[in-house]
Structure formats: C-alpha cells, structure tokens
XYZ file of C-alpha atoms in Angstrom:
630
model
C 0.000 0.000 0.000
C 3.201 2.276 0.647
C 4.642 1.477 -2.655
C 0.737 2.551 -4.103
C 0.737 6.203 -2.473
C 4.426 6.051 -3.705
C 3.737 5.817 -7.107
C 0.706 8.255 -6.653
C 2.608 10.970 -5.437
C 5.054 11.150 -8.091
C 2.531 10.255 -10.585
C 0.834 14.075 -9.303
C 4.224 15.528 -8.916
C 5.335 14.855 -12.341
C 2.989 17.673 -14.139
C 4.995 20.344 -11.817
C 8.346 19.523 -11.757
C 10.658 21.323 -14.245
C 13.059 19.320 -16.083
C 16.293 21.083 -17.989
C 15.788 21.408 -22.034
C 18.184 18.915 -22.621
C 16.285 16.217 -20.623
C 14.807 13.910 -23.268
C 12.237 11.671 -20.999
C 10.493 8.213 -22.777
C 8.875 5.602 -21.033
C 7.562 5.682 -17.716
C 8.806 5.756 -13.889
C 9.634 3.322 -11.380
C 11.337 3.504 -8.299
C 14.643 1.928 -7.279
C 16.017 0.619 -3.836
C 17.688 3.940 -3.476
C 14.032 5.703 -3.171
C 15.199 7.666 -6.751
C 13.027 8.046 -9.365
C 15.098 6.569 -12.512
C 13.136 6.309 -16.002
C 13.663 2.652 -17.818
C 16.828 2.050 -20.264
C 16.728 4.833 -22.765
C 19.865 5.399 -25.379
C 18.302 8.934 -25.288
C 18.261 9.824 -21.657
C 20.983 11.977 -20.025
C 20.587 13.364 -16.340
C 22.232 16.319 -15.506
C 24.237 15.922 -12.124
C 23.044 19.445 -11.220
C 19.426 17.842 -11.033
C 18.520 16.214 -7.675
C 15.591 13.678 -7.377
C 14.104 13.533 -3.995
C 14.109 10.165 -2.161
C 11.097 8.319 -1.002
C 11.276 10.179 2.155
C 10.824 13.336 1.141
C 8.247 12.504 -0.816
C 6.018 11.681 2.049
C 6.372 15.164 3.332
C 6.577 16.835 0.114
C 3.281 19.213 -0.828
C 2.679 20.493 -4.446
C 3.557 24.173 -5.068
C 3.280 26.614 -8.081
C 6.226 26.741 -9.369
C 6.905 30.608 -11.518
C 6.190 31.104 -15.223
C 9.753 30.707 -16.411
C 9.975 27.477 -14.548
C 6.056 25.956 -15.850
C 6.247 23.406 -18.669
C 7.544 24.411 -22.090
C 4.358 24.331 -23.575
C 3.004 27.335 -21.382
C 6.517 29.327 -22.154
C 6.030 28.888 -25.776
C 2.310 30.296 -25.776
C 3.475 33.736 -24.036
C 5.489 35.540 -27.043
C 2.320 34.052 -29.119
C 0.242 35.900 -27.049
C 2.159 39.374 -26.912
C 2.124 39.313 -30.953
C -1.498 38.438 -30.678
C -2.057 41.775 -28.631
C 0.219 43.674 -30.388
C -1.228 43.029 -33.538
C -4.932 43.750 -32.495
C -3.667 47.177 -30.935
C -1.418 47.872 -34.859
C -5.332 46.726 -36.308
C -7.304 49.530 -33.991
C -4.577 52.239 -34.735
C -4.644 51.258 -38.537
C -8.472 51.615 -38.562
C -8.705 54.737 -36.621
C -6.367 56.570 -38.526
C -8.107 55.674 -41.760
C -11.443 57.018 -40.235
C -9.541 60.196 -39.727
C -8.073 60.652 -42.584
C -11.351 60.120 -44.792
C -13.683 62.593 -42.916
C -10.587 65.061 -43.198
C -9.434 64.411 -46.550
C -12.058 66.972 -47.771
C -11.420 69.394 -45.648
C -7.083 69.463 -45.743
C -7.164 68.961 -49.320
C -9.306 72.503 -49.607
C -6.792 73.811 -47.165
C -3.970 72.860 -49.170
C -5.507 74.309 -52.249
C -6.056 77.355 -50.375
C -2.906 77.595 -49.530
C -1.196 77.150 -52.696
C -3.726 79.348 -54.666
C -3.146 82.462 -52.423
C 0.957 81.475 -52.066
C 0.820 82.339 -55.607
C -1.156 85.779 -55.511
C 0.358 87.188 -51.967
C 1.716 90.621 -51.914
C 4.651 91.230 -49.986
C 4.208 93.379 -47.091
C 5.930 96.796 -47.638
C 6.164 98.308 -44.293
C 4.461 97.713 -41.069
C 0.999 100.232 -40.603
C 2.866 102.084 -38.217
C 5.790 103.237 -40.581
C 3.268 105.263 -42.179
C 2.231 108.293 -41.334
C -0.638 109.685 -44.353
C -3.237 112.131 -44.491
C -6.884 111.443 -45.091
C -6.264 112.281 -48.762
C -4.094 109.802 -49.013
C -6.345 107.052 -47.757
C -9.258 104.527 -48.917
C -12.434 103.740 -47.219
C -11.419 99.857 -46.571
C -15.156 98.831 -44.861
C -15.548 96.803 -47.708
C -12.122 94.642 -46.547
C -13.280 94.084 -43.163
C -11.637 90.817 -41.904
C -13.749 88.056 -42.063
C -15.192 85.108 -40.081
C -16.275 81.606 -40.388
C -20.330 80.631 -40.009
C -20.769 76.926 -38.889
C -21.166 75.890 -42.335
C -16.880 76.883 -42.860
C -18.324 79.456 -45.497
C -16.601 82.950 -44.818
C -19.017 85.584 -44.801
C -18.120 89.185 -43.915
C -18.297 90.643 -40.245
C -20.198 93.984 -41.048
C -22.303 93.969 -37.898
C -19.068 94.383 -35.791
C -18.891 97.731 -37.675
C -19.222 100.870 -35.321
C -22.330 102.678 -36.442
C -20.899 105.822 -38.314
C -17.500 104.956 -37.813
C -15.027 104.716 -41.200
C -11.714 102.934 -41.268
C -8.907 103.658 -43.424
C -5.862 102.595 -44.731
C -2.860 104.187 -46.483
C -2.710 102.752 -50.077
C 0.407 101.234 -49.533
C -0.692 98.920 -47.333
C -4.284 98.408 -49.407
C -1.447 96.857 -51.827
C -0.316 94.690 -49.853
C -3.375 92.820 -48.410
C -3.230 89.404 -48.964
C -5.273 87.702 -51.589
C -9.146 86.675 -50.114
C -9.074 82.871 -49.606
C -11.861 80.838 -51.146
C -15.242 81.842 -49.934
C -14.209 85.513 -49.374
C -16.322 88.217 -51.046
C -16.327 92.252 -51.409
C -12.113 92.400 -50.962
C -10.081 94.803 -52.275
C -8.794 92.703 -55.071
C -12.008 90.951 -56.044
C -13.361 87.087 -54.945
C -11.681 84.080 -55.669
C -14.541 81.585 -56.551
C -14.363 78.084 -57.879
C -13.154 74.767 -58.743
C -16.656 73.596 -59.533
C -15.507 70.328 -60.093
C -18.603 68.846 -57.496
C -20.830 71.365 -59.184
C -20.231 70.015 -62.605
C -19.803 66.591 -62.247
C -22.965 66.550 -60.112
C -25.201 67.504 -63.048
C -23.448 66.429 -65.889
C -22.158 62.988 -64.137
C -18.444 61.978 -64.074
C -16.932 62.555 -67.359
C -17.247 59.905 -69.856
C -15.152 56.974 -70.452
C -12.720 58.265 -73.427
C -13.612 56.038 -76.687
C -11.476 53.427 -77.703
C -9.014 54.224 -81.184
C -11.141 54.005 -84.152
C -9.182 50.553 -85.845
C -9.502 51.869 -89.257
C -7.889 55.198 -89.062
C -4.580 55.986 -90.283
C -3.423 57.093 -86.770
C -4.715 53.653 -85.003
C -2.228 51.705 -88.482
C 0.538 53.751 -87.689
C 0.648 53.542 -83.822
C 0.110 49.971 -83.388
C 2.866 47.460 -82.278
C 5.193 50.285 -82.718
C 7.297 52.470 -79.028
C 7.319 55.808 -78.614
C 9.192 58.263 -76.361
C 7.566 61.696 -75.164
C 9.766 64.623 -73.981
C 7.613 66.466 -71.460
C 9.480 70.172 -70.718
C 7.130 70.294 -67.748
C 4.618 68.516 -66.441
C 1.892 71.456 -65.360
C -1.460 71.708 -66.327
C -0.771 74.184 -69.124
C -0.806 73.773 -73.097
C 1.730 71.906 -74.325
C 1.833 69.424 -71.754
C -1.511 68.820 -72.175
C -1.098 68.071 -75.759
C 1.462 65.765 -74.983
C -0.542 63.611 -72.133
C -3.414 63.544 -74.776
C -1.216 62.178 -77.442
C 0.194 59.767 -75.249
C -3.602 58.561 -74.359
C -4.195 58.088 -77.718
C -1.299 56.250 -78.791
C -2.206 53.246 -75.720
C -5.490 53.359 -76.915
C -4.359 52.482 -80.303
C -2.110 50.014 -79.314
C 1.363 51.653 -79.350
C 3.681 51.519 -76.488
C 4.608 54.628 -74.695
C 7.472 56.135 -72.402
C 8.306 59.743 -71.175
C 10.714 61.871 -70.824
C 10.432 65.120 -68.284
C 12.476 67.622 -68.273
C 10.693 68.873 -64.973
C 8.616 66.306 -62.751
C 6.889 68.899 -60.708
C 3.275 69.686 -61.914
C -0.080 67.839 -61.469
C 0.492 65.526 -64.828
C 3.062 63.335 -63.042
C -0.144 61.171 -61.513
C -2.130 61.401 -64.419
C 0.818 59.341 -66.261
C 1.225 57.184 -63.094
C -2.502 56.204 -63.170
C -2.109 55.287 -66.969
C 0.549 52.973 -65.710
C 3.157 55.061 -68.125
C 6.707 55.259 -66.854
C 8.323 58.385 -66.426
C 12.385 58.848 -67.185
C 14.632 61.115 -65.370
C 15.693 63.196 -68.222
C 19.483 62.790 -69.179
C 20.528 59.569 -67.691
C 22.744 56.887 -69.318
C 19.469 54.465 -69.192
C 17.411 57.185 -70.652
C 19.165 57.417 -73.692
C 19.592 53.572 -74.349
C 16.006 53.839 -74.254
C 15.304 56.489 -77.013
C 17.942 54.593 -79.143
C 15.582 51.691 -78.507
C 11.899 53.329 -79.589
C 10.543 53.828 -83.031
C 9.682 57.497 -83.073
C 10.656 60.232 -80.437
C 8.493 63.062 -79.932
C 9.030 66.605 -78.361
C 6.850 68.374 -76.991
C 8.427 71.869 -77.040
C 11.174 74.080 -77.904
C 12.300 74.014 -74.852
C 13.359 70.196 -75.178
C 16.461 71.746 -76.999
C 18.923 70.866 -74.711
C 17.708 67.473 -73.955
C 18.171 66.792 -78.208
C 21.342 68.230 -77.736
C 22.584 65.767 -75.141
C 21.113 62.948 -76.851
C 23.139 63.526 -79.823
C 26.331 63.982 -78.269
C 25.403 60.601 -76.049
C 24.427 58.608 -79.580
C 27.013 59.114 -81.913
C 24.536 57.987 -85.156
C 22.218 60.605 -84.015
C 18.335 60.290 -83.088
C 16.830 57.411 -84.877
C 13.612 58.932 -85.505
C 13.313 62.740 -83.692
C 9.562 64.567 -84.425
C 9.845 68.339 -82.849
C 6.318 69.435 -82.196
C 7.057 73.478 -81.358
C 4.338 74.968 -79.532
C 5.803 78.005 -78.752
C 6.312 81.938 -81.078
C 8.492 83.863 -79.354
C 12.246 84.747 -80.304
C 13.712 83.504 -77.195
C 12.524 80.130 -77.649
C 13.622 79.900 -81.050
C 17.116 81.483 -79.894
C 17.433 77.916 -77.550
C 16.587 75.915 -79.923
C 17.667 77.046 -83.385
C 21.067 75.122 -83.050
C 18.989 71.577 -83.054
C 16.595 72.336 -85.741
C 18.179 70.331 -89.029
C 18.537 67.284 -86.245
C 14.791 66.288 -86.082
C 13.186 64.810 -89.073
C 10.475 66.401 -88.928
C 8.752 69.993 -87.831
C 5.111 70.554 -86.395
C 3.404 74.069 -85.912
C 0.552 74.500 -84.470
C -0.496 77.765 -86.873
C 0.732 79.143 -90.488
C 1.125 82.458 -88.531
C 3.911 80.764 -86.025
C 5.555 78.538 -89.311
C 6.435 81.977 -91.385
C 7.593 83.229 -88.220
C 10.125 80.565 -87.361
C 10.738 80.662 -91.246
C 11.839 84.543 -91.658
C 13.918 84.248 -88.184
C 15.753 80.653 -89.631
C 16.426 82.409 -92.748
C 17.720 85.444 -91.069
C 20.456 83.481 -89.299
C 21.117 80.978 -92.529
C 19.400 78.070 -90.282
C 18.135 75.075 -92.683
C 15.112 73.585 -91.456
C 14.412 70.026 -91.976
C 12.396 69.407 -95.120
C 9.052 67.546 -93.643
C 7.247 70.264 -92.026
C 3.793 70.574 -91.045
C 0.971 72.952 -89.328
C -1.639 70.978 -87.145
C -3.703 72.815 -84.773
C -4.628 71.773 -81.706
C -7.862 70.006 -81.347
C -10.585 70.083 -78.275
C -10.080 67.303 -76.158
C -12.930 64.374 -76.328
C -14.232 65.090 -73.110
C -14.791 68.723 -73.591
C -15.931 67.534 -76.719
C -18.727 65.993 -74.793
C -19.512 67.872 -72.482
C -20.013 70.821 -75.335
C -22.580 68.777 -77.554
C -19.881 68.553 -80.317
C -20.918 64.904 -81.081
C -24.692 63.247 -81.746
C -24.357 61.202 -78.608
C -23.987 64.320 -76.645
C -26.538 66.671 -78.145
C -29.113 65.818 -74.780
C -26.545 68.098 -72.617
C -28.282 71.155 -73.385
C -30.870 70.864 -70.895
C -27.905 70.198 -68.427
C -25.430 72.867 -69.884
C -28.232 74.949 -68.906
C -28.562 73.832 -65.123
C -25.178 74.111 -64.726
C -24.888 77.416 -65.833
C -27.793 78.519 -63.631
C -26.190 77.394 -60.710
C -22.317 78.122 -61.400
C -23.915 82.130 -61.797
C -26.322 82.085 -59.279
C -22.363 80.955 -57.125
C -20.848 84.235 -58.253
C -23.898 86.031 -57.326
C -24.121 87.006 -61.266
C -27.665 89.065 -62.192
C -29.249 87.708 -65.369
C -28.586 90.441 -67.618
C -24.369 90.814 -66.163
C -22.451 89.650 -68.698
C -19.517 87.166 -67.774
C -16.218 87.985 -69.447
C -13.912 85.033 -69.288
C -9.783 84.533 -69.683
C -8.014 81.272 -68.795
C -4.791 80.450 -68.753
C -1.126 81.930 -67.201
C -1.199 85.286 -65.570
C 1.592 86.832 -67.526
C 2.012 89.808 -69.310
C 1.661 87.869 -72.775
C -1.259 86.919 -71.967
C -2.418 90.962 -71.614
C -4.234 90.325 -68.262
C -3.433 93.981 -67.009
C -4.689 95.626 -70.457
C -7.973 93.787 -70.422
C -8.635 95.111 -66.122
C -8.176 98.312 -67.697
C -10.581 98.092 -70.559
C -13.226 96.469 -68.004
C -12.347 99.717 -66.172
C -13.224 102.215 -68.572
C -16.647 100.483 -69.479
C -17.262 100.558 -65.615
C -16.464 103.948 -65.346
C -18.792 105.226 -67.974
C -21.813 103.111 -66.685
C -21.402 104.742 -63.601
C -20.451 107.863 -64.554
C -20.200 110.783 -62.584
C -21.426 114.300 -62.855
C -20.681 117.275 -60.655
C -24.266 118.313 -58.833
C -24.502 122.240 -57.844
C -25.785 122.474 -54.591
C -26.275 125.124 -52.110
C -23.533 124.528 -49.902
C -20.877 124.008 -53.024
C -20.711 121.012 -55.772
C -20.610 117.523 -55.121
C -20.083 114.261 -56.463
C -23.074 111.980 -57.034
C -22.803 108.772 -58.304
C -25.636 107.433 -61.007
C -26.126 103.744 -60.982
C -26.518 102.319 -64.946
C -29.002 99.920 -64.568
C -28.684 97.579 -67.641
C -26.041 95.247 -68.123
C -22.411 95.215 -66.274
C -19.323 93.462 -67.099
C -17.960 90.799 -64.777
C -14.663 89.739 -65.368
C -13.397 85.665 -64.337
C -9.621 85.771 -64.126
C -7.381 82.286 -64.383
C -5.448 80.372 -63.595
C -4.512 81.238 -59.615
C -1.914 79.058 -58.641
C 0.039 77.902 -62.167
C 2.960 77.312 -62.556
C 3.711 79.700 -65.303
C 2.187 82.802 -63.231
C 4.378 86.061 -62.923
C 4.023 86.986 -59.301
C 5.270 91.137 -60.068
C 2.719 91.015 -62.804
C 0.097 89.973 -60.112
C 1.620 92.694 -58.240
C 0.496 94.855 -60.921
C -2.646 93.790 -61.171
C -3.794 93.917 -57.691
C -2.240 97.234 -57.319
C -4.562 98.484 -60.327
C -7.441 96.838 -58.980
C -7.121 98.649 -55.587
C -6.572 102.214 -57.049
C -9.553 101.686 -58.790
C -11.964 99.732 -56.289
C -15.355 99.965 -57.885
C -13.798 97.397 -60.743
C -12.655 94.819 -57.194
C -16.570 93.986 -56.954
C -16.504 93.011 -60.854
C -13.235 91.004 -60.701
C -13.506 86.750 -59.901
C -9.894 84.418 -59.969
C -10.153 81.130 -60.082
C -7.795 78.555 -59.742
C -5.778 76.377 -62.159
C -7.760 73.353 -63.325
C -8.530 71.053 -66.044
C -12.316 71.287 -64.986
C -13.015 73.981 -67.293
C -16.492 73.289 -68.696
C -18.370 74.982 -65.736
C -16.727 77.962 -66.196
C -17.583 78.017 -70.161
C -20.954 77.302 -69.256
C -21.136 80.231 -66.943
C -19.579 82.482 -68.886
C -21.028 84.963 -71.809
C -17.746 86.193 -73.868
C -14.610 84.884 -73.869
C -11.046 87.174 -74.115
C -7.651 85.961 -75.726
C -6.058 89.531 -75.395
C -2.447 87.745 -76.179
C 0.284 90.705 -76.579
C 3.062 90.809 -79.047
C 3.267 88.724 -81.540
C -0.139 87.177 -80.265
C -1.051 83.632 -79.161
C 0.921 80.754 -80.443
C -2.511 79.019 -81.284
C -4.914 79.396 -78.223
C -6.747 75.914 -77.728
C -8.694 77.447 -74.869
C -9.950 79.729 -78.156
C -11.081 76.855 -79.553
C -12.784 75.169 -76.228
C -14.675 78.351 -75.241
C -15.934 78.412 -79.177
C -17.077 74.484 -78.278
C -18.629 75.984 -76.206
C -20.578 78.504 -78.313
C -18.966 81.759 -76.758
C -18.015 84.473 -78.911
C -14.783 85.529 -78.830
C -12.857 88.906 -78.000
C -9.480 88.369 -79.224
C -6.273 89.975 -80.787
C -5.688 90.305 -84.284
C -2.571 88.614 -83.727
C -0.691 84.685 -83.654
C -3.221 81.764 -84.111
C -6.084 83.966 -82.485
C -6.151 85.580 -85.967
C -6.873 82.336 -87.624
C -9.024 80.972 -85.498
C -11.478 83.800 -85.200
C -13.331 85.134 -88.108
C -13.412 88.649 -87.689
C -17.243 89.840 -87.406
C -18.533 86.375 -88.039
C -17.305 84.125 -84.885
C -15.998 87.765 -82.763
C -14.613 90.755 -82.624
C -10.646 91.692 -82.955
C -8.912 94.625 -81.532
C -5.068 95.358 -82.179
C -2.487 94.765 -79.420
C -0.659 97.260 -77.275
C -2.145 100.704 -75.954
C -4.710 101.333 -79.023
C -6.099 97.885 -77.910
C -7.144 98.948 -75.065
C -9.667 101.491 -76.159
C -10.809 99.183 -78.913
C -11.077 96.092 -76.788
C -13.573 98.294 -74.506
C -15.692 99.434 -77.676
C -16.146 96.003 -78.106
C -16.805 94.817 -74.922
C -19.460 97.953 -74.618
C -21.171 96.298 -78.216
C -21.411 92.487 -76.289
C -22.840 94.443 -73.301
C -25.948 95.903 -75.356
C -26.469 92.758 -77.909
C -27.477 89.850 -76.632
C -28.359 88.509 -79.879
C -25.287 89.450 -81.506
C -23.091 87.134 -78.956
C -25.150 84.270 -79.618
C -25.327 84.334 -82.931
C -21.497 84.551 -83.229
C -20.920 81.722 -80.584
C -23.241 79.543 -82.835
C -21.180 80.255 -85.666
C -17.971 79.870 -83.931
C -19.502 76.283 -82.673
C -19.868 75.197 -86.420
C -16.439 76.281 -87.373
C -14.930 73.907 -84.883
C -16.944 71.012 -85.751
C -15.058 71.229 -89.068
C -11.348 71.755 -88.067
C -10.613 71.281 -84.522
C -11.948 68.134 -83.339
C -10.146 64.955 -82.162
C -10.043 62.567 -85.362
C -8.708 65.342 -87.700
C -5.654 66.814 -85.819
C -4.731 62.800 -85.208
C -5.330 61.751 -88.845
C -2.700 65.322 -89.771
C -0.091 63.604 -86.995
C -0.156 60.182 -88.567
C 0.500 61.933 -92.503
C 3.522 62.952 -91.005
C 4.229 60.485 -88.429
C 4.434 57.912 -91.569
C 6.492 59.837 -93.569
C 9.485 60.446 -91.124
C-alpha cells in the first residue's frame, strides 16, 4: 500500500516539476532501492548531475507548489510571445483603422486647405512696411469697410463681419498697405482685389455625371495603323497643367489606346500631370541619364513636346554618336527667345510641327535670317478640343441631350458668383503673364465701368458735389485664371492687384479662379470669352477653340493663331495689341454688353467652325501623314 501512495505521489508531482531542455524523458517511472526516481533504459536519456531527485522520504512530506512562469512546462513558455504578438497586432489593427477614419472625414477638408494655400501662395503681396511706418493724411487714404476681416459661419463658409462695424464709424488705410493685403481665400467676397470663386468640379460633375469613359481608337484610321505594335518616347518640358503638356498627355492617351507603347521623358517632374501618367501605368524617365538614352535609341519614333526640349536633343546627340533614330519636334511656342534655344537643333529632327501658319512663317523669316536650314518635312496641325470637352459641349450626336444640363449648370455656377441675369460674364483662362495681356484687359473692363457709372458734378447750395448714377442695364464681370500655375508672374500679379485697388469699384466686378482642367463649368457660366495675347499674339490658343465648343463668342487679338481661329465679325470681334487695344477692346466689350443677340449668334457660328477643323479625329489623322512619312 506504501509502494501505491508512492507511485501516486510522483505520478501528481510529475505535471509540476521542471526538467532542464536537454532532458529527453520516454517511457515511464519506477522507483529503485535507493528511493530515486530513474526512467527505464533509454539510449536517449541523459541526467544532468546538477538535477537532484528527492528520495522516497521526502516525498512523504513533500506538498505540491506553483512553481513561476519561467519554470512551468515548455508548452506554457512557448504560448506567451504568441500571445504578446497576438495583442500587439490587435492594438497595430485599432490604430490602422482609426487613422483611416480620420483621414477620410478630413481628406475633404485638408485637401481645400492645401488648395487654399497654394492658390493664395501664388497671388500674396509682400508686405511693404508695417501700418505704423506710415504716417498719411486722409487724402491719401481709402475707405477699406468693404475689406473688413472676415469670419467663419458653422457651415466653414466665410461671410463678412459687417455687424461688428461701429455705427458711423469709417476705417482707413494708407494705399500702400491696401497693396499689400493678402489675396481673399476661397469663400471671401467684397475684398479689395475681387473674390476668388471656384473649382466647380462637385458642381459640374454633379449635373453632368463623371466625365465619360474616353472612346477606344477608331481601328480603321490611319493614326490607329501607324501607332500599333510600334514604341514611342515623349519629352515632357514640364509637367503642369498648361498647353503643351496637355497636348502631350493627350497624345500619349491616344497612342495606348491604339495600341502603341509609350514612355516619357520630363524635363521637370513637378506639376499635377506626373499622376495622371502614373494612373495610366506610363513610366516616367529622369531626363538625361545613361538608361534614358539607351532607351530612345531603342523606340521607333521620339516626340518633343516643345522648344524648350532643346537641350535634352542636344545631349542625346552627343550621347548617340549615329544621331536620333527617328526625332519629331512638335514646337508649340512663337516667341524669339525660344527659337534662340533651340535654333542650333533644328536640321537634327526629321520632322517639324506648328501648331499655326502664322507661327511657321515666323520661325521661317527668323531661320532664314540666321542661314538656319530647317528640316524638309514640315507641317501645321492645330490643336484640337479634347474628347471630353468635346462631350460635355454637344460637339458629337451622342452628346446633343446636354443642353438641358449645360443649362442647369450654368444657372447654378452664376447664381455661385452672385451674377444678375442680364451681367455679362467675361472670361480669360490660362497663365497670368504679361503675354497673356491680363493687365490691359482690367483696364478696358475699367473704362466700361467707369462710364456706366459715370459721374457728374451736382450744384448744390452749400458748393458742388459728387453723385454717383447707378446704370441699370447690363455690367461686365470679369473671371480671371489660372490662380496658382505654374507659369504665373508673381510682379505682374503685383500689378494687377495694385490696379485693382486704385480703382476699387472694378474689385466687386473682378472673380480668380484657380488652375484646373475642370473647365467646362466655367464656359458654361460664362457669356464672352477674351484671348487679349500681346506681341506677336497667341501661339494658337486651344482654350480659343474650347470656349468656341462651347458657343462663346470671342474677344481676341488680331494677332498669332487667335487671328486664324477667329473670323473677324462672323465668330468675334478683334482689336489690335498694345495701348490702341485697349480702347478698342472696350468698344467692343461695350457692343457684347448691349447685344445679346449678336453674342449668340457669333458663338453659334464659332460652334460650327470647330466642328469642321478642330476636333479629335482630324488633328490625329494630320499627326499620322507625317508620323508615316518620317
């Protein structure tokens, strides 16, 4: 019966005691004359003299204990890191999920801020002086209620504070620092320098749905032959949102869609078309790397995309002694400078496109000037509208239901600007830079402004006064873009602003809107469009061309592509560049302002004209006539 409670003892013991790793136990226990607990004959089994085995007398008085974690069986050691992974993995989960929560409710809201940000960066003022530095009289100062800072409602719409106004109270400013006030974020109305409004990306794609899947390459066209099975490399000079690269990311589009095989080249990375021609899955080269240039040996046709691109030819030439294999040079660009960079690559390309007859003879009389030979295949292709503005214009049959939604969109895009029916909404996209002739057209919108609200001295009894007289028919509204490009001449800005405040009945006329490829709510809102391109005028002007889509008539230059495009009297009016345009671009804008009829029978006819040159499948079937022959 001893030898029973013996063996039951251990038999209990053995789940607590602790053996060393290197203890290899098989077969069962049995105790020897010694009282020690000895396993049967095992070649495996190797006690370490360190570990004691109580005798049989000790096992009478021996009671179970706990023993600690790190001495419990190897089985319970093993499930502990298990266990702190588990937990740490559920707690990486929860963060994970939280943060994604967070950033989806505020994704609106920071990527607003951001674009707030970077659309005012570009239109800040620098801050002359501090107000103190200045010292002015009251003649020398502007009535600035109308700037009064503003505040947030609930809704995050800024709306101005006027009921914080002392009752018969007026606050000045010296000029100087009027100048310097910074830009009005999004949202803000009744500044100084006018309201920036817009993107009404939402807005449009609310009414007129998401835009349209782009249509596959028609098989049959001579574009689709040429581009299948065959590479080509694309030199980008920049990547921005502006007309050339646009161009470029288009033709690129179409070449995939046709079944060609595309890489680019850019000379600058920075600019919102970098993700566009991620999300196409196209790869993007640094510009003059040794790999770069094995790969334009390798393609069947380089294109670039500017004159700019004349030192990236140049270094591919010295890098491939036989020269490019197949180089087109697609020049987008008419003034001297540019042909100064790039007149010592011309003869290398095969080939020359223009995008006007106006900008060919030009590049012709300044090559023959300097005894430059051009390459013999030359062509002129104009730009075409883009299919999805295409679309959303009603330029094709399976579009022509969008006029009850053009409509609706335009309604509410106005009704936005606070726009009466009968204002009239004068429209210019593209760079702020003084080629563009931003400054000249303020000033023209000035002088109408000034004579509709003329003013006439009043004799009274106490000495003459000024009295203001309201015009009550229509006024022009002027929609400035593109806040925030690249391409944007911050001192010209300066200019600008500083006009607008020494004149401030034109700030309540003036809207800026941001850069964006979301351009169709803004034709739709608008009434006229303006090219007023200086000098030697617009290269070609596709926004011409997209706001004629679009039926607007068109105030333009009689200067550059704008010259072709426009048919003087038929699809809008032309006024000369310089000073004299001035004047004459405001006698026009006066003859929009009283003819209603007048602007939409030239926007018709303008519409009709672009049907028949400037959509999609010509300019690609002109490419391919010369894509072939090189």
């Amino acid at each position: 019966m001893e030898s029973d409670e013996r063996s039951s003892i251990s038999s209990d013991l053995l789940g607590t005691v602790v053996r060393p790793p290197s203890i290899r136990v098989s077969g069962s226990f049995k105790s020897n004359l010694s009282g020690r607990l000895t396993p049967r004959t095992s070649p495996s089994f190797h006690r370490s003299p360190s570990v004691r085995t109580p005798s049989g007398r000790e096992f009478r008085h021996l009671t179970p204990t706990p023993l600690p974690w790190y001495r419990r069986p190897l089985l319970s050691r093993r499930l502990i890191p298990w266990l702190v992974v588990i937990v740490l993995w559920a707690y990486i989960g929860l963060l994970i999920q939280s943060r994604w929560a967070h950033t989806e409710d505020q994704a609106p809201l920071l990527s607003q801020l951001h674009a707030d940000e970077d659309s005012a960066s570009r239109l800040i003022v620098e801050e002359r002086e501090r107000v103190e530095q200045y010292k002015v009289s009251q003649n020398d100062s502007l009535d600035v209620r109308h700037m009064w800072p503003s505040t947030r409602t609930e809704e995050g719409q800024r709306t101005k504070d006027y009921q914080s106004l002392p009752a018969q109270e007026h606050f000045i400013l010296p000029n100087a620092i009027v100048r310097s006030w910074i830009f009005p974020s999004i949202g803000t109305v009744n500044t100084s320098v006018g309201t920036l409004v817009g993107p009404f990306q939402h807005l449009e794609e609310s009414i007129l749905g998401s835009p349209e899947k782009l249509s596959l390459c028609s098989p049959v066209s001579a574009f689709a032959h040429y581009a299948h099975g065959r590479s080509f490399m694309l030199i980008f000079h920049e990547l921005s949102m502006t007309g050339s690269p646009l161009a470029m990311l288009e033709l690129a589009n179409e070449l995939l869609s046709c079944g060609g095989k595309v890489v680019v080249v850019a000379l600058s990375q920075k600019g919102g078309l970098l993700q566009k021609l991620l999300a196409r899955k196209i790869k993007v080269l640094k510009s003059k790397t040794a790999s770069t240039f094995k790969a334009a040996a390798r393609v069947d046709l380089i294109v670039a995309g500017s004159a700019v691109c004349a030192s990236w030819i140049e270094k591919y030439e010295l890098e491939n002694k036989k020269g490019p294999k197949r180089l087109v040079w697609w020049i987008m660009e008419n003034r001297k400078e540019y042909f100064d960079r790039s007149k010592h690559m011309l003869g290398v390309s095969k080939a020359l496109i223009f995008l006007s007859e106006v900008q060919l003879q030009q590049w012709i009389a300044w090559s023959d000037s300097e005894g430059i030979l051009l390459p013999h295949k030359i062509k002129v292709v104009p730009l075409c509208v883009n299919e999805e503005l295409s679309l959303r214009a009603g330029l094709y049959p399976r579009s022509t239901d969008r006029e009850r939604a053009m409509q609706q969109l335009r309604d509410m895009v106005r009704a936005e600007l606070g726009l009466k029916p009968e204002d009239v909404l004068l429209t210019t996209l593209g760079s702020i830079n003084p080629g563009k002739g931003q400054l000249k057209l303020l000033q023209a919108v000035n002088m109408v402004i000034e004579d509709l609200d003329g003013l006439s001295a009043v004799e009274g009894e106490e000495g003459s006064s000024d009295q203001r007289h309201i015009f009550r028919g229509p006024r022009p509204r002027l929609l400035i873009g593109s806040v925030g490009s690249k391409s944007n001449k911050v001192d010209y800005i300066k200019k600008m602003l500083e006009f607008i405040c020494d004149h401030p009945h034109l700030a309540e006329s003036v809207f800026w809107t941001s850069s964006t490829v979301h351009v169709a709510s803004l034709y739709a809102a608008s009434d006229t469009y303006v090219m007023n391109s200086q000098g030697l005028g617009e290269t070609f002007g596709r926004v011409t061309v997209e706001a004629m889509a679009f039926a607007l008539p068109i105030l333009g230059t009689s200067a550059g592509g704008t010259s072709e495009i426009v048919d003087n009297y038929t699809s809008g009016l032309l006024h000369p560049v310089g000073v004299d345009g001035v004047h004459a671009l405001a006698q026009h804008i006066r003859t929009f302002l009283g003819n209603a009829t007048l602007r939409h029978d030239m926007g018709l006819k303008g519409k009709e004209k672009v049907k028949q040159r400037y959509l999609k499948e010509t300019m690609y079937e002109d490419i391919a006539s010369l894509f072939s022959a090189s």
